[in-house]
Amino acid sequence: MIKLVRVDHRLIHGQVAFSWLKFLETDCILIASDGLLKDELRMAGLRMAKPSNVKLVMKNMEDSIKALNSGVTDKYRLFILCESVEDVYRLAKGSDRIREINLGGTKSGADRKAISKAVHLSETDVEMVKELVNDGKKVFVQMVPDDTSTDVMNLL
């Protein structure tokens, strides 16, 4: 069962490892990313950062979509992490099992507009988010479980 799908460019860090995992009672993290799998050092760091009682799986986008659609992940209380809006867009387009998306943190930059303290979106990101919303996905901004969840369309 998918507990949460989150976009967070930092992937596993304090908010994720402590606040979200405890709140969601997650037993497995799936990181869906093509780029991450090309960086063995980063993958090793993420393995060390994850709590010991949680399984960590890192897959490319194609394999992540296949795993979700096949039902092999259904036995887990799954927390899915993506590094970018583009990654979560690809994942959500590939699997109708994703119904809600949490925007938790994206990189800032000259070509990006801040819609919250930690979420910065490019024009392309905004178009992808709008398309996901039009597809019936609930997209919201929320840093930690104690924060109020805000519908992304109210921030755009």
mmCIF file of C-alpha atoms in Angstrom:
data_model
loop_
_atom_site.group_PDB
_atom_site.id
_atom_site.type_symbol
_atom_site.label_atom_id
_atom_site.label_comp_id
_atom_site.label_asym_id
_atom_site.label_seq_id
_atom_site.Cartn_x
_atom_site.Cartn_y
_atom_site.Cartn_z
ATOM 1 C CA MET A 1 0.000 0.000 0.000
ATOM 2 C CA ILE A 2 1.358 3.412 -0.943
ATOM 3 C CA LYS A 3 1.403 5.604 2.162
ATOM 4 C CA LEU A 4 2.894 8.700 0.533
ATOM 5 C CA VAL A 5 4.594 9.842 -2.667
ATOM 6 C CA ARG A 6 6.914 12.774 -1.972
ATOM 7 C CA VAL A 7 9.108 15.010 -4.101
ATOM 8 C CA ASP A 8 12.179 15.977 -2.101
ATOM 9 C CA HIS A 9 15.476 16.706 -3.816
ATOM 10 C CA ARG A 10 17.326 15.735 -0.620
ATOM 11 C CA LEU A 11 15.666 12.287 -0.583
ATOM 12 C CA ILE A 12 16.461 10.787 2.854
ATOM 13 C CA HIS A 13 17.221 13.416 5.511
ATOM 14 C CA GLY A 14 15.976 14.364 8.984
ATOM 15 C CA GLN A 15 12.393 15.253 8.033
ATOM 16 C CA VAL A 16 12.020 12.080 6.021
ATOM 17 C CA ALA A 17 13.954 9.695 8.249
ATOM 18 C CA PHE A 18 12.245 10.778 11.449
ATOM 19 C CA SER A 19 9.045 12.776 10.977
ATOM 20 C CA TRP A 20 7.485 11.218 7.888
ATOM 21 C CA LEU A 21 8.521 7.590 8.436
ATOM 22 C CA LYS A 22 7.228 7.597 11.997
ATOM 23 C CA PHE A 23 4.005 9.408 11.077
ATOM 24 C CA LEU A 24 3.292 7.067 8.145
ATOM 25 C CA GLU A 25 4.420 3.906 9.964
ATOM 26 C CA THR A 26 6.349 3.015 6.830
ATOM 27 C CA ASP A 27 8.331 -0.200 6.466
ATOM 28 C CA CYS A 28 9.777 0.400 2.984
ATOM 29 C CA ILE A 29 11.154 3.381 1.056
ATOM 30 C CA LEU A 30 11.214 3.265 -2.730
ATOM 31 C CA ILE A 31 13.426 5.870 -4.344
ATOM 32 C CA ALA A 32 12.433 6.197 -8.003
ATOM 33 C CA SER A 33 15.215 7.881 -9.945
ATOM 34 C CA ASP A 34 17.204 7.313 -13.100
ATOM 35 C CA GLY A 35 19.962 9.720 -12.077
ATOM 36 C CA LEU A 36 20.583 8.308 -8.616
ATOM 37 C CA LEU A 37 21.396 4.836 -9.921
ATOM 38 C CA LYS A 38 24.370 6.303 -11.779
ATOM 39 C CA ASP A 39 25.911 7.584 -8.523
ATOM 40 C CA GLU A 40 27.150 4.745 -6.319
ATOM 41 C CA LEU A 41 28.516 7.130 -3.687
ATOM 42 C CA ARG A 42 25.133 8.823 -3.217
ATOM 43 C CA MET A 43 23.391 5.455 -3.068
ATOM 44 C CA ALA A 44 25.807 4.311 -0.348
ATOM 45 C CA GLY A 45 25.081 7.490 1.626
ATOM 46 C CA LEU A 46 21.334 6.912 1.376
ATOM 47 C CA ARG A 47 21.728 3.322 2.567
ATOM 48 C CA MET A 48 23.515 4.648 5.656
ATOM 49 C CA ALA A 49 20.929 7.402 6.231
ATOM 50 C CA LYS A 50 17.877 5.158 6.292
ATOM 51 C CA PRO A 51 16.585 3.889 9.638
ATOM 52 C CA SER A 52 17.530 0.286 10.393
ATOM 53 C CA ASN A 53 13.924 -0.900 10.658
ATOM 54 C CA VAL A 54 13.000 0.275 7.147
ATOM 55 C CA LYS A 55 13.775 -1.472 3.852
ATOM 56 C CA LEU A 56 15.292 0.756 1.168
ATOM 57 C CA VAL A 57 14.825 0.024 -2.533
ATOM 58 C CA MET A 58 16.322 2.214 -5.254
ATOM 59 C CA LYS A 59 15.056 1.644 -8.799
ATOM 60 C CA ASN A 60 15.104 3.483 -12.079
ATOM 61 C CA MET A 61 11.826 4.969 -13.266
ATOM 62 C CA GLU A 62 10.903 2.125 -15.614
ATOM 63 C CA ASP A 63 11.487 -0.549 -12.972
ATOM 64 C CA SER A 64 9.678 1.511 -10.323
ATOM 65 C CA ILE A 65 6.599 1.775 -12.540
ATOM 66 C CA LYS A 66 6.712 -1.957 -13.306
ATOM 67 C CA ALA A 67 7.004 -2.821 -9.598
ATOM 68 C CA LEU A 68 4.069 -0.582 -8.639
ATOM 69 C CA ASN A 69 1.843 -1.835 -11.442
ATOM 70 C CA SER A 70 2.661 -5.506 -10.829
ATOM 71 C CA GLY A 71 1.477 -5.339 -7.217
ATOM 72 C CA VAL A 72 4.791 -6.652 -5.837
ATOM 73 C CA THR A 73 4.981 -3.564 -3.596
ATOM 74 C CA ASP A 74 1.507 -4.084 -2.119
ATOM 75 C CA LYS A 75 2.871 -6.042 0.854
ATOM 76 C CA TYR A 76 4.726 -2.941 2.106
ATOM 77 C CA ARG A 77 3.608 0.282 3.761
ATOM 78 C CA LEU A 78 5.434 2.134 1.019
ATOM 79 C CA PHE A 79 6.909 5.614 1.077
ATOM 80 C CA ILE A 80 7.975 6.687 -2.426
ATOM 81 C CA LEU A 81 10.567 9.417 -2.882
ATOM 82 C CA CYS A 82 11.386 11.262 -6.095
ATOM 83 C CA GLU A 83 14.035 13.941 -6.549
ATOM 84 C CA SER A 84 12.100 16.160 -8.928
ATOM 85 C CA VAL A 85 8.702 17.093 -10.280
ATOM 86 C CA GLU A 86 9.757 15.547 -13.590
ATOM 87 C CA ASP A 87 10.445 12.198 -11.892
ATOM 88 C CA VAL A 88 7.159 12.143 -9.994
ATOM 89 C CA TYR A 89 5.332 13.187 -13.165
ATOM 90 C CA ARG A 90 6.806 10.220 -15.049
ATOM 91 C CA LEU A 91 5.976 7.879 -12.166
ATOM 92 C CA ALA A 92 2.389 9.117 -11.831
ATOM 93 C CA LYS A 93 1.826 8.965 -15.585
ATOM 94 C CA GLY A 94 3.098 5.393 -15.588
ATOM 95 C CA SER A 95 1.086 4.092 -12.640
ATOM 96 C CA ASP A 96 -2.531 4.820 -11.792
ATOM 97 C CA ARG A 97 -1.800 3.624 -8.236
ATOM 98 C CA ILE A 98 -0.433 7.079 -7.464
ATOM 99 C CA ARG A 99 -3.311 9.290 -6.428
ATOM 100 C CA GLU A 100 -1.634 11.860 -4.154
ATOM 101 C CA ILE A 101 1.690 13.669 -4.424
ATOM 102 C CA ASN A 102 3.398 15.662 -1.688
ATOM 103 C CA LEU A 103 5.725 18.434 -2.798
ATOM 104 C CA GLY A 104 8.180 18.659 0.072
ATOM 105 C CA GLY A 105 11.294 20.255 -1.311
ATOM 106 C CA THR A 106 12.674 21.247 -4.698
ATOM 107 C CA LYS A 107 15.824 23.115 -5.617
ATOM 108 C CA SER A 108 15.775 26.868 -5.999
ATOM 109 C CA GLY A 109 17.237 28.585 -9.028
ATOM 110 C CA ALA A 110 17.057 31.618 -11.273
ATOM 111 C CA ASP A 111 14.499 29.911 -13.503
ATOM 112 C CA ARG A 112 12.314 28.803 -10.578
ATOM 113 C CA LYS A 113 9.540 30.518 -8.645
ATOM 114 C CA ALA A 114 9.096 29.861 -4.927
ATOM 115 C CA ILE A 115 5.550 28.731 -4.136
ATOM 116 C CA SER A 116 6.446 27.911 -0.515
ATOM 117 C CA LYS A 117 9.474 28.055 1.746
ATOM 118 C CA ALA A 118 10.993 24.883 0.271
ATOM 119 C CA VAL A 119 9.212 24.356 -3.052
ATOM 120 C CA HIS A 120 10.551 26.140 -6.129
ATOM 121 C CA LEU A 121 9.049 25.336 -9.515
ATOM 122 C CA SER A 122 10.146 26.042 -13.069
ATOM 123 C CA GLU A 123 7.548 26.825 -15.741
ATOM 124 C CA THR A 124 7.883 23.229 -16.956
ATOM 125 C CA ASP A 125 7.303 21.946 -13.401
ATOM 126 C CA VAL A 126 4.166 24.081 -13.121
ATOM 127 C CA GLU A 127 2.797 22.644 -16.374
ATOM 128 C CA MET A 128 3.488 19.085 -15.214
ATOM 129 C CA VAL A 129 1.836 19.733 -11.830
ATOM 130 C CA LYS A 130 -1.234 21.224 -13.513
ATOM 131 C CA GLU A 131 -1.480 18.205 -15.804
ATOM 132 C CA LEU A 132 -1.287 15.827 -12.836
ATOM 133 C CA VAL A 133 -4.048 17.786 -11.087
ATOM 134 C CA ASN A 134 -6.141 17.671 -14.271
ATOM 135 C CA ASP A 135 -5.576 13.903 -14.306
ATOM 136 C CA GLY A 136 -7.279 13.751 -10.904
ATOM 137 C CA LYS A 137 -4.157 13.551 -8.731
ATOM 138 C CA LYS A 138 -4.160 15.418 -5.433
ATOM 139 C CA VAL A 139 -0.965 17.494 -5.335
ATOM 140 C CA PHE A 140 -0.163 19.307 -2.115
ATOM 141 C CA VAL A 141 2.661 21.096 -0.336
ATOM 142 C CA GLN A 142 3.561 19.985 3.180
ATOM 143 C CA MET A 143 7.025 20.008 4.756
ATOM 144 C CA VAL A 144 6.364 17.835 7.808
ATOM 145 C CA PRO A 145 3.321 15.948 9.095
ATOM 146 C CA ASP A 146 2.570 18.636 11.709
ATOM 147 C CA ASP A 147 2.324 21.348 9.020
ATOM 148 C CA THR A 148 -0.956 22.146 7.318
ATOM 149 C CA SER A 149 -1.310 20.572 3.900
ATOM 150 C CA THR A 150 -1.917 23.159 1.162
ATOM 151 C CA ASP A 151 -3.386 22.324 -2.247
ATOM 152 C CA VAL A 152 -0.745 23.255 -4.819
ATOM 153 C CA MET A 153 -3.310 25.032 -7.013
ATOM 154 C CA ASN A 154 -3.835 27.569 -4.222
ATOM 155 C CA LEU A 155 -0.125 28.423 -4.426
ATOM 156 C CA LEU A 156 0.311 28.658 -8.195
#
